[in-house]
Coordinates of C-alpha atoms in Angstrom, one line a residue:
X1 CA 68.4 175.8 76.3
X2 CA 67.8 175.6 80.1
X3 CA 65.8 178.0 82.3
X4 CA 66.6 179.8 85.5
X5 CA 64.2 181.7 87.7
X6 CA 65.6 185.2 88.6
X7 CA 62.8 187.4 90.4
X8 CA 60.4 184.8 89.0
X9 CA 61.1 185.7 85.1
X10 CA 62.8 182.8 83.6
X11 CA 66.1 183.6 82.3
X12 CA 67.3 181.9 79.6
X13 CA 71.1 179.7 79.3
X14 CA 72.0 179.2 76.0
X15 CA 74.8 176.5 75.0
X16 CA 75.8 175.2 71.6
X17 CA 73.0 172.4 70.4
X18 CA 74.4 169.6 68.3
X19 CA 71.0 168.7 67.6
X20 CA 69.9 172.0 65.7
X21 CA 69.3 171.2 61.9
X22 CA 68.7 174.2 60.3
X23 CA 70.5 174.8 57.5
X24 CA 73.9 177.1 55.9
X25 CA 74.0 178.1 52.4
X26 CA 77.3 176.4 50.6
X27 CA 78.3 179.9 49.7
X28 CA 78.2 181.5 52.9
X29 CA 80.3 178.3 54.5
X30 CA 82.2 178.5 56.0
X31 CA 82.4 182.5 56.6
X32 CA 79.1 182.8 58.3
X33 CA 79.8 180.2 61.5
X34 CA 83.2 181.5 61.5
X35 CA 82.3 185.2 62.4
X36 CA 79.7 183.9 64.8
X37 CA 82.1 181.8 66.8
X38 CA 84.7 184.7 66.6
X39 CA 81.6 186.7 68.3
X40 CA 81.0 184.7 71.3
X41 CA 78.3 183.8 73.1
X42 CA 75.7 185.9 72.9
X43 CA 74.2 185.8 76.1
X44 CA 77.7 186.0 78.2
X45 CA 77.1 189.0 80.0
X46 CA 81.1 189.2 80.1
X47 CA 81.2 189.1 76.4
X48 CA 82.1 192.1 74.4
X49 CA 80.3 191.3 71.3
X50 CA 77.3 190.1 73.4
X51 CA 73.9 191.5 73.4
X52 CA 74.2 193.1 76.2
X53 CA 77.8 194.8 75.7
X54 CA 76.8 196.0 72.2
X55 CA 73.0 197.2 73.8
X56 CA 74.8 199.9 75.9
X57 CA 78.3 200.3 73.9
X58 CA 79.3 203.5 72.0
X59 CA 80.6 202.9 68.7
X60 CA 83.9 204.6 69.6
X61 CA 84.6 202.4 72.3
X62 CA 83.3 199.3 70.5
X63 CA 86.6 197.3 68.6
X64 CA 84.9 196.2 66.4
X65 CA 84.3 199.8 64.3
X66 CA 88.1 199.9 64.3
X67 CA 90.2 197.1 64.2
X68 CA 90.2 194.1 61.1
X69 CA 89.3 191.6 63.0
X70 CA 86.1 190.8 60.5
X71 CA 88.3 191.5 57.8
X72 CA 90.3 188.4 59.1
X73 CA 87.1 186.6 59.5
X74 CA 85.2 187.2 56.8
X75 CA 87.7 187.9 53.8
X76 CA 87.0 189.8 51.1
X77 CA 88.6 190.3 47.6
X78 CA 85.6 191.4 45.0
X79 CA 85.6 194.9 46.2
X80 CA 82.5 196.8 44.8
X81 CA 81.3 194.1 42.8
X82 CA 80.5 191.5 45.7
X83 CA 77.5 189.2 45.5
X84 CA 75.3 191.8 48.0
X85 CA 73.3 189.5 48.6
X86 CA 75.8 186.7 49.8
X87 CA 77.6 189.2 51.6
X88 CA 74.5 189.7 53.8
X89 CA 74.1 186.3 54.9
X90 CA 78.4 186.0 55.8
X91 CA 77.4 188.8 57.8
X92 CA 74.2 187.9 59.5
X93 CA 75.7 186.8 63.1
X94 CA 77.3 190.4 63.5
X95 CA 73.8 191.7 61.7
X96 CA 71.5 189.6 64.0
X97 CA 73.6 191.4 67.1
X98 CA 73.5 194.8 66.1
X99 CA 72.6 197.0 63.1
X100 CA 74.9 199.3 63.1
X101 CA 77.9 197.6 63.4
X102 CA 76.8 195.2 60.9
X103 CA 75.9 197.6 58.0
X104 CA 79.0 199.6 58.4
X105 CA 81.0 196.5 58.1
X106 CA 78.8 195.4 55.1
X107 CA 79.2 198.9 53.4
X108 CA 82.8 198.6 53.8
X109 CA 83.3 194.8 52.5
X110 CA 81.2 196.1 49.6
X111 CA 83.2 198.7 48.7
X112 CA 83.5 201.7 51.0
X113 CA 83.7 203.2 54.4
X114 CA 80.2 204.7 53.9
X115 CA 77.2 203.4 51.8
X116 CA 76.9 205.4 48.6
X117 CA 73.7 207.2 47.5
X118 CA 73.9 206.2 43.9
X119 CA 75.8 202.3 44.2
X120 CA 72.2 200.3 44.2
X121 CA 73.4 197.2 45.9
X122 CA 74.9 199.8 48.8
X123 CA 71.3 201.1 49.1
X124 CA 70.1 197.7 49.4
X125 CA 72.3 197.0 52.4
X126 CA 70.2 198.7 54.8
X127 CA 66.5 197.2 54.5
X128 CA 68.6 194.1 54.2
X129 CA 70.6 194.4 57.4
X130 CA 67.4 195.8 58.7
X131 CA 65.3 192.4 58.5
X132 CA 68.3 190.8 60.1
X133 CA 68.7 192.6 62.9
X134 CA 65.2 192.5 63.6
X135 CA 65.4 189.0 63.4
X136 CA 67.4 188.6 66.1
X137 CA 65.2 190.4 68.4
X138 CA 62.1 188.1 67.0
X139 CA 64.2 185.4 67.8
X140 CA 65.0 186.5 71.6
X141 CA 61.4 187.5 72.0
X142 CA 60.1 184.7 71.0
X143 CA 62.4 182.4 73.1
X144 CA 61.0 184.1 75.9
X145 CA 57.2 184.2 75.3
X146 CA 58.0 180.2 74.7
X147 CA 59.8 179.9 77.7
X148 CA 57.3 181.9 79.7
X149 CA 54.1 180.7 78.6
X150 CA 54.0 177.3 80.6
X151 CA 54.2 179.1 83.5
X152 CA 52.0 182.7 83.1
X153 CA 49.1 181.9 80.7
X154 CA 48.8 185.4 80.1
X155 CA 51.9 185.2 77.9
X156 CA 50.3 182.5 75.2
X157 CA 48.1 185.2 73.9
X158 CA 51.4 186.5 72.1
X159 CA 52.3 183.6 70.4
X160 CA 49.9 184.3 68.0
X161 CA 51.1 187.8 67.0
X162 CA 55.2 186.5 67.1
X163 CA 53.7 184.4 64.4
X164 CA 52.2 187.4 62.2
X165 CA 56.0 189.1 62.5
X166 CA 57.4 186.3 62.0
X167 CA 55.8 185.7 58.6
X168 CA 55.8 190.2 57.5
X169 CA 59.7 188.8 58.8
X170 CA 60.1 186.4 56.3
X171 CA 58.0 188.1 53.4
X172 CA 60.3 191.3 53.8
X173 CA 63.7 189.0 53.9
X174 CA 62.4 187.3 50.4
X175 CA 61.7 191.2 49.1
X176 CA 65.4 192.0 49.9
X177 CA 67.2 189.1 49.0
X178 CA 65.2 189.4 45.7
X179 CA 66.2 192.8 45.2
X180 CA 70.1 192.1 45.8
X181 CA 69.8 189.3 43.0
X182 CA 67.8 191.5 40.7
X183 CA 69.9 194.6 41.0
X184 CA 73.4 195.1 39.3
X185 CA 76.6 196.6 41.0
X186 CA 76.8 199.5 38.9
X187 CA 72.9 200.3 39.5
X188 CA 72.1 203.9 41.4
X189 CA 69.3 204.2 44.2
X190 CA 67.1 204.8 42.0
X191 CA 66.4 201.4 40.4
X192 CA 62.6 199.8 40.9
X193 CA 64.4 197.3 43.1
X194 CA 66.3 199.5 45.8
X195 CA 62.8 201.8 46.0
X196 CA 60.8 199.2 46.6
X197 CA 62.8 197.4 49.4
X198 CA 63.6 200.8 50.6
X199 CA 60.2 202.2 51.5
X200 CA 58.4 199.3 52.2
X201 CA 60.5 197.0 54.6
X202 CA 61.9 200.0 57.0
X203 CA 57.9 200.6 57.8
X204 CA 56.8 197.3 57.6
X205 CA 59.8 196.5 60.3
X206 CA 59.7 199.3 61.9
X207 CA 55.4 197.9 63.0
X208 CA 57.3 194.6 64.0
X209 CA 59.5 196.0 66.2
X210 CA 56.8 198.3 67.9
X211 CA 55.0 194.7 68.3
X212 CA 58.1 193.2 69.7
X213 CA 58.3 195.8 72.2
X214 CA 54.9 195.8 73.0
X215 CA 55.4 191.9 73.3
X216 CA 58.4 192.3 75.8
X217 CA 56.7 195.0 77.8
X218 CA 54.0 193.0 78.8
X219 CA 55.8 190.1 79.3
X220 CA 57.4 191.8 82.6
X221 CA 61.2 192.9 80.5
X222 CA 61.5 196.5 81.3
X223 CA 63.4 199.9 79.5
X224 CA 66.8 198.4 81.8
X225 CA 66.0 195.2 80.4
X226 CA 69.0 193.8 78.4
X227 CA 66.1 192.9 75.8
X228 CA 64.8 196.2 75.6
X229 CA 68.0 198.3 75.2
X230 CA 68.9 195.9 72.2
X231 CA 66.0 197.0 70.6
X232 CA 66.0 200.4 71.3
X233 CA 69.9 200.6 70.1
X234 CA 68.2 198.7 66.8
X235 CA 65.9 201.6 66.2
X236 CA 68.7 204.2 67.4
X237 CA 70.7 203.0 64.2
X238 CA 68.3 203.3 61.8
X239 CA 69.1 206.7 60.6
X240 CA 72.4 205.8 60.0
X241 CA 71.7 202.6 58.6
X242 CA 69.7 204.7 56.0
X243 CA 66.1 202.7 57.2
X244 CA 64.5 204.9 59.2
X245 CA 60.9 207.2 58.3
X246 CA 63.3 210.2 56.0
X247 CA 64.9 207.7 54.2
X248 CA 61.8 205.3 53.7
X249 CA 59.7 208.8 52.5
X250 CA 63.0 209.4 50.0
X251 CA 62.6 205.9 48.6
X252 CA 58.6 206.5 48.2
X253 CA 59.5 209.9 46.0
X254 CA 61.6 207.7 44.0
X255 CA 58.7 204.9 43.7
X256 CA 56.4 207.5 42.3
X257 CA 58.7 208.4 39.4
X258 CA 59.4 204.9 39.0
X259 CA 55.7 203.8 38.8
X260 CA 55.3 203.0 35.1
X261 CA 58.3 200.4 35.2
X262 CA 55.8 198.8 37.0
X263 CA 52.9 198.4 34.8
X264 CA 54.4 195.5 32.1
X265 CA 52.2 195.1 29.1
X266 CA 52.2 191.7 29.9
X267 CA 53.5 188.9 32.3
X268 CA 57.2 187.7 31.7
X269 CA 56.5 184.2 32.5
X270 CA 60.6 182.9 31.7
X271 CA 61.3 185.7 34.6
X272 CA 65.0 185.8 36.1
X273 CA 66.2 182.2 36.3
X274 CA 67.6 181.7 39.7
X275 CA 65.8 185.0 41.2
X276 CA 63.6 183.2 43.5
X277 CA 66.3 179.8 44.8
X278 CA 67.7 181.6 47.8
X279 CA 69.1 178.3 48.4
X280 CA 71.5 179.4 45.5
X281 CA 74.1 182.2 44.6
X282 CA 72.6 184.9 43.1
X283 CA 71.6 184.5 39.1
X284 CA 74.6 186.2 36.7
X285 CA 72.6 187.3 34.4
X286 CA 74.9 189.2 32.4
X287 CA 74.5 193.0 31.6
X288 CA 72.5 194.4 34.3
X289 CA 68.4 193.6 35.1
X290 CA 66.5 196.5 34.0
X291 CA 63.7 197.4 36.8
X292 CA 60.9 196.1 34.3
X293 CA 62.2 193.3 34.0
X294 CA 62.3 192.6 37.5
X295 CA 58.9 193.9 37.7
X296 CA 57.8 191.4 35.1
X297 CA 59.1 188.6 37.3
X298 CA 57.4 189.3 40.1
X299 CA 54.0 190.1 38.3
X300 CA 54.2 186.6 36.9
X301 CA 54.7 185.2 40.4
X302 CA 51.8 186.0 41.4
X303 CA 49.3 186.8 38.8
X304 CA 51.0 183.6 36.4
X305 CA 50.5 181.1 39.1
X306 CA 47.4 181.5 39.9
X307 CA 45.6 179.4 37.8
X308 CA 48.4 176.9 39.1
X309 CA 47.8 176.8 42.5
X310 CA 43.5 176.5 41.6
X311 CA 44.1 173.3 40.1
X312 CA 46.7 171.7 43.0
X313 CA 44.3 172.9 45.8
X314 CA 41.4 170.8 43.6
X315 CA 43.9 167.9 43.5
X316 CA 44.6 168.3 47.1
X317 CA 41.6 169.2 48.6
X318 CA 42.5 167.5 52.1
X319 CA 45.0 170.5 52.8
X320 CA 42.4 173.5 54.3
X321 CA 46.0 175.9 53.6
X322 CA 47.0 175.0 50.5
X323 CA 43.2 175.3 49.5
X324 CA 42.8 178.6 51.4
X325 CA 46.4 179.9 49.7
X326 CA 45.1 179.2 46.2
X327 CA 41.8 182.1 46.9
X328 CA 44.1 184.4 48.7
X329 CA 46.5 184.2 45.8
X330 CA 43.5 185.0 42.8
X331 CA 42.2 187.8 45.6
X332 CA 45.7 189.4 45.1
X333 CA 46.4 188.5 41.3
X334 CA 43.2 191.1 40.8
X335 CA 44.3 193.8 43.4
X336 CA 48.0 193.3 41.1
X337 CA 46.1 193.8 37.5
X338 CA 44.1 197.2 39.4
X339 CA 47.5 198.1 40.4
X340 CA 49.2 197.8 37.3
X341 CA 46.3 199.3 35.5
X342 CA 46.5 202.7 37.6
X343 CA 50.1 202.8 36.9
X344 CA 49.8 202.4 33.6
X345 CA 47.2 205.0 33.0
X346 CA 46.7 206.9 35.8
X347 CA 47.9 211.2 35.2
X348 CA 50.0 211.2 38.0
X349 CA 50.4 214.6 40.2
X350 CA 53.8 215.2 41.6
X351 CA 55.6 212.6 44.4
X352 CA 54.3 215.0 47.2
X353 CA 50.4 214.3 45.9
X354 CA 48.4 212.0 48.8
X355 CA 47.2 209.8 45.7
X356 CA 50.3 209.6 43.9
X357 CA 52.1 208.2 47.3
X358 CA 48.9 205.7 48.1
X359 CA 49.5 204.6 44.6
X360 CA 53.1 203.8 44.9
X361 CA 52.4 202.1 48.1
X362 CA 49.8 199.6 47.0
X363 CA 52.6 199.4 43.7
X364 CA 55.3 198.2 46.7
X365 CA 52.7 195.9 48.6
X366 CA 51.4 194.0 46.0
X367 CA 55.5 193.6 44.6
X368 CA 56.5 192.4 48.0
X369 CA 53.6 189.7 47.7
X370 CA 55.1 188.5 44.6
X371 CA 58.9 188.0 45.4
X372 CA 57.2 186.2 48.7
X373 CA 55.0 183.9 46.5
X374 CA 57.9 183.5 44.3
X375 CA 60.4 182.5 46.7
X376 CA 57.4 180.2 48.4
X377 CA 56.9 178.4 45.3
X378 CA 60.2 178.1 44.3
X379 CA 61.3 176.3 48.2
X380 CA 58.1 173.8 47.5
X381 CA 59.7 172.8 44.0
X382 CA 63.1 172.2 46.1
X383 CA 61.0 170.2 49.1
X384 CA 62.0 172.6 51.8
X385 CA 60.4 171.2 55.0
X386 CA 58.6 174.7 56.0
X387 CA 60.0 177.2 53.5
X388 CA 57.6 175.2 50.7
X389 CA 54.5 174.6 52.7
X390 CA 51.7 176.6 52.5
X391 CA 51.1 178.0 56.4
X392 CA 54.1 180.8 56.5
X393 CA 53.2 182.3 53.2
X394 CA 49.8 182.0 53.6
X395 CA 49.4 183.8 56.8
X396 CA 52.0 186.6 54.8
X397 CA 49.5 187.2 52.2
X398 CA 46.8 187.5 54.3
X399 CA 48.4 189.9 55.9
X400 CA 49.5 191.7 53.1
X401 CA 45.9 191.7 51.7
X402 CA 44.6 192.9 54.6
X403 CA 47.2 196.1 54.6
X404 CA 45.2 196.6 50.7
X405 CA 42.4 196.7 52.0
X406 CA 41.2 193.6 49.8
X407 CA 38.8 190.8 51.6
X408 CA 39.3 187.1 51.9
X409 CA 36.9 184.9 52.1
X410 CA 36.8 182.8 55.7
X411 CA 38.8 179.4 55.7
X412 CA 39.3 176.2 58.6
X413 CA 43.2 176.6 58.1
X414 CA 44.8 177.9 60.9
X415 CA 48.4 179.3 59.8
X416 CA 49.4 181.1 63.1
X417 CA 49.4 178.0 65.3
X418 CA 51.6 176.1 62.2
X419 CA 53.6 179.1 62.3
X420 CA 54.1 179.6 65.9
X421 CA 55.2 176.2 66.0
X422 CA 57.6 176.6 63.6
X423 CA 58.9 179.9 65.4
X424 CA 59.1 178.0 68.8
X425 CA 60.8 174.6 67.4
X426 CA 63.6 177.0 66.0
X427 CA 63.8 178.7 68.8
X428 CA 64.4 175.5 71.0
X429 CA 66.6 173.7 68.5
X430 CA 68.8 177.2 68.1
X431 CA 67.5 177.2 64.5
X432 CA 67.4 181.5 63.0
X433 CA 64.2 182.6 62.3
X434 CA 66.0 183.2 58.5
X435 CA 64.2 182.3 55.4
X436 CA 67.2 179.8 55.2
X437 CA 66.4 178.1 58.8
X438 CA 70.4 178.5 59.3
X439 CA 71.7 177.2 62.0
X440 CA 72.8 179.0 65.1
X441 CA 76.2 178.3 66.4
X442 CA 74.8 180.1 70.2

């Protein structure tokens, strides 16, 4: 990546880095670089499928709504009964470029022109294809601020909140992905799984992507701003993509009713094998996962590991993250026991009662910590180089304890610098800003 000045804002030159060493999943090969190099260049402003052509396109006028030229790149023979979940990642170059495009394309490769109400992986697409997109705009963003803040000190003071989106980034791609390997084919919209993801990510994305633009306003990029109308085409799609606020509130309704899947009578410490190795195809686990059972395996994420992670912090006391990780992960195995207790016995008033919905939001929060935790633990096991180490999922619990309302006690471990530093590296070495660190043919 080179710079340029252009009215004093550097303006970024991307070319293909044979040095990037992020990584592609060996069932998304060799779909995934294909559809990206069919795509272009990104940042050609003569490019069709560029950021800025599909910022200010109409969707008639855009080929790619009508012609099979995906089809051709990315073939597809399992019809309805795709892995979801692999299907996303294939699909991530279009997704990372824009939302809408990519989730129709997803919901047709899955197994119709429009995504179905009641087939549970369809559901699933959007939140899914949500985190994407809005990954490529965290990517873009934070390019930029690294770019820029060499030159205007004023834009260092962002780094640190590009590193609080990127981790709420990460946590929300680990509650997705765990969702499309928990949930079956055949499973409706209203499974634990697809009403979790579906309320929590679209408004715990959507405060990311007030952040990032926020983040790109002060940094001098303007509503004409090729930056700017990507991400407001991004949230122009949401209602279509079934992730806006109505859908998220539909999703909530559903949690409610949902509520005492939630509430296991005790950890399932076997969980799903597989569920968590997103360096792996989804587990086949046979006749469909029941939502309590998925439940189960995220309760014992959390609330079975704590006593885990105590002892390796004691072992490893020279690591102020790991140490401060162990705490923040007892703080939230307590809030999770609360939580399951009030599902469990709590006389519930109707889905449209303030309590009920406060309830089934704490119920979503402290599920999303545990497919993070799990997905955490199960990269450290595997010896992924950032994926397993403490800082990145760390600074995501904090954060979700922090949105519970439950306090931490003070630590030295500073996870935002670790994690901007991650950010920035990836951003330079043309590395995604995926849970999978894939690497970026652009």
């Amino acid at each position: 990546m080179t710079s340029t000045e252009d009215e004093g804002r550097p303006t970024m030159v991307r070319t293909p880095s044979p040095r990037a060493t992020g990584r592609q999943p060996r069932d998304a090969a060799p779909h995934a670089p294909r559809l990206e190099a069919l795509l272009g260049d990104p940042d050609d402003p003569a490019n069709p499928y560029g950021r800025a052509a599909l910022a200010s396109a109409r969707r008639e006028q855009n080929p790619l709504a009508h012609d099979d030229v995906l089809a051709r790149a990315v073939p597809w023979s399992d019809g309805p009964r795709a892995d979801a979940d692999r299907l996303v990642r294939v699909l991530r170059p279009l997704l990372r470029r824009d939302l809408g495009l990519g989730h129709a394309w997803a919901t047709r490769l899955l197994g119709g022109a429009r995504p179905r109400p009641d087939d549970g992986t369809g559901a699933l697409l959007g939140p899914a294809a949500l985190v994407a997109a809005t990954g490529g705009v965290l990517y873009t963003t934070a390019r930029l601020v690294d770019v820029l803040a060499p030159h205007e000190p004023a834009a260092r003071q962002w780094q640190s909140a590009l590193a609080a989106a990127f981790a709420d980034l990460l946590a929300c791609e680990c509650l997705t992905a765990v969702a499309l390997r928990g949930t079956h084919p055949d499973d409706r919209a209203d499974a634990l799984p697809v009403a979790v993801a579906g309320y929590l990510v679209p408004h715990l994305v959507g405060d990311l992507l007030d952040d990032l633009e926020l983040v790109l306003h002060e940094t001098g990029f303007g509503p004409d701003s090729t930056e700017r109308r990507a991400l407001a085409a991004l949230q122009a799609h949401r209602p279509a993509a079934g992730v806006d606020w109505t859908a998220a509130a539909a999703h909530q309704t559903r949690l409610v009713r949902l509520m005492p899947e939630t509430a296991p009578a005790a950890p399932d410490e076997a969980g799903i094998p597989g569920l968590f190795r997103l360096d792996r195809p989804a587990p086949d686990t046979g006749a469909r996962t029941t939502g309590a059972r998925w439940a189960r395996a995220l309760t014992s994420a959390l609330t079975g590991t704590a006593g885990t992670d105590a002892h390796r912090a004691a072992v490893e006391g020279d690591d102020p993250a790991r140490a401060a990780l162990a705490r923040t992960v007892r703080r939230l195995a307590v809030e999770q026991r609360a939580v399951h207790r009030a599902c469990a016995t709590a006389e519930l008033a109707g889905p449209a009662h303030p309590a009920a919905r406060a309830l089934a939001d704490r119920c979503a929060t402290v599920l999303l910590a545990g497919a993070a935790l799990g997905v955490a633990r199960a990269a450290a096991r595997t010896g992924d180089p950032f994926l397993g180490r403490p800082d990145w999922i760390l600074l995501a619990l904090e954060r979700v304890a922090h949105r519970l309302g439950t306090p931490l006690p003070g630590h030295p471990a500073t996870p935002r610098t670790r994690v901007w530093t991650e950010l920035a590296e990836r951003t330079r070495r043309g590395v995604d800003c995926d849970a999978r660190a894939t690497k970026l043919l652009w």
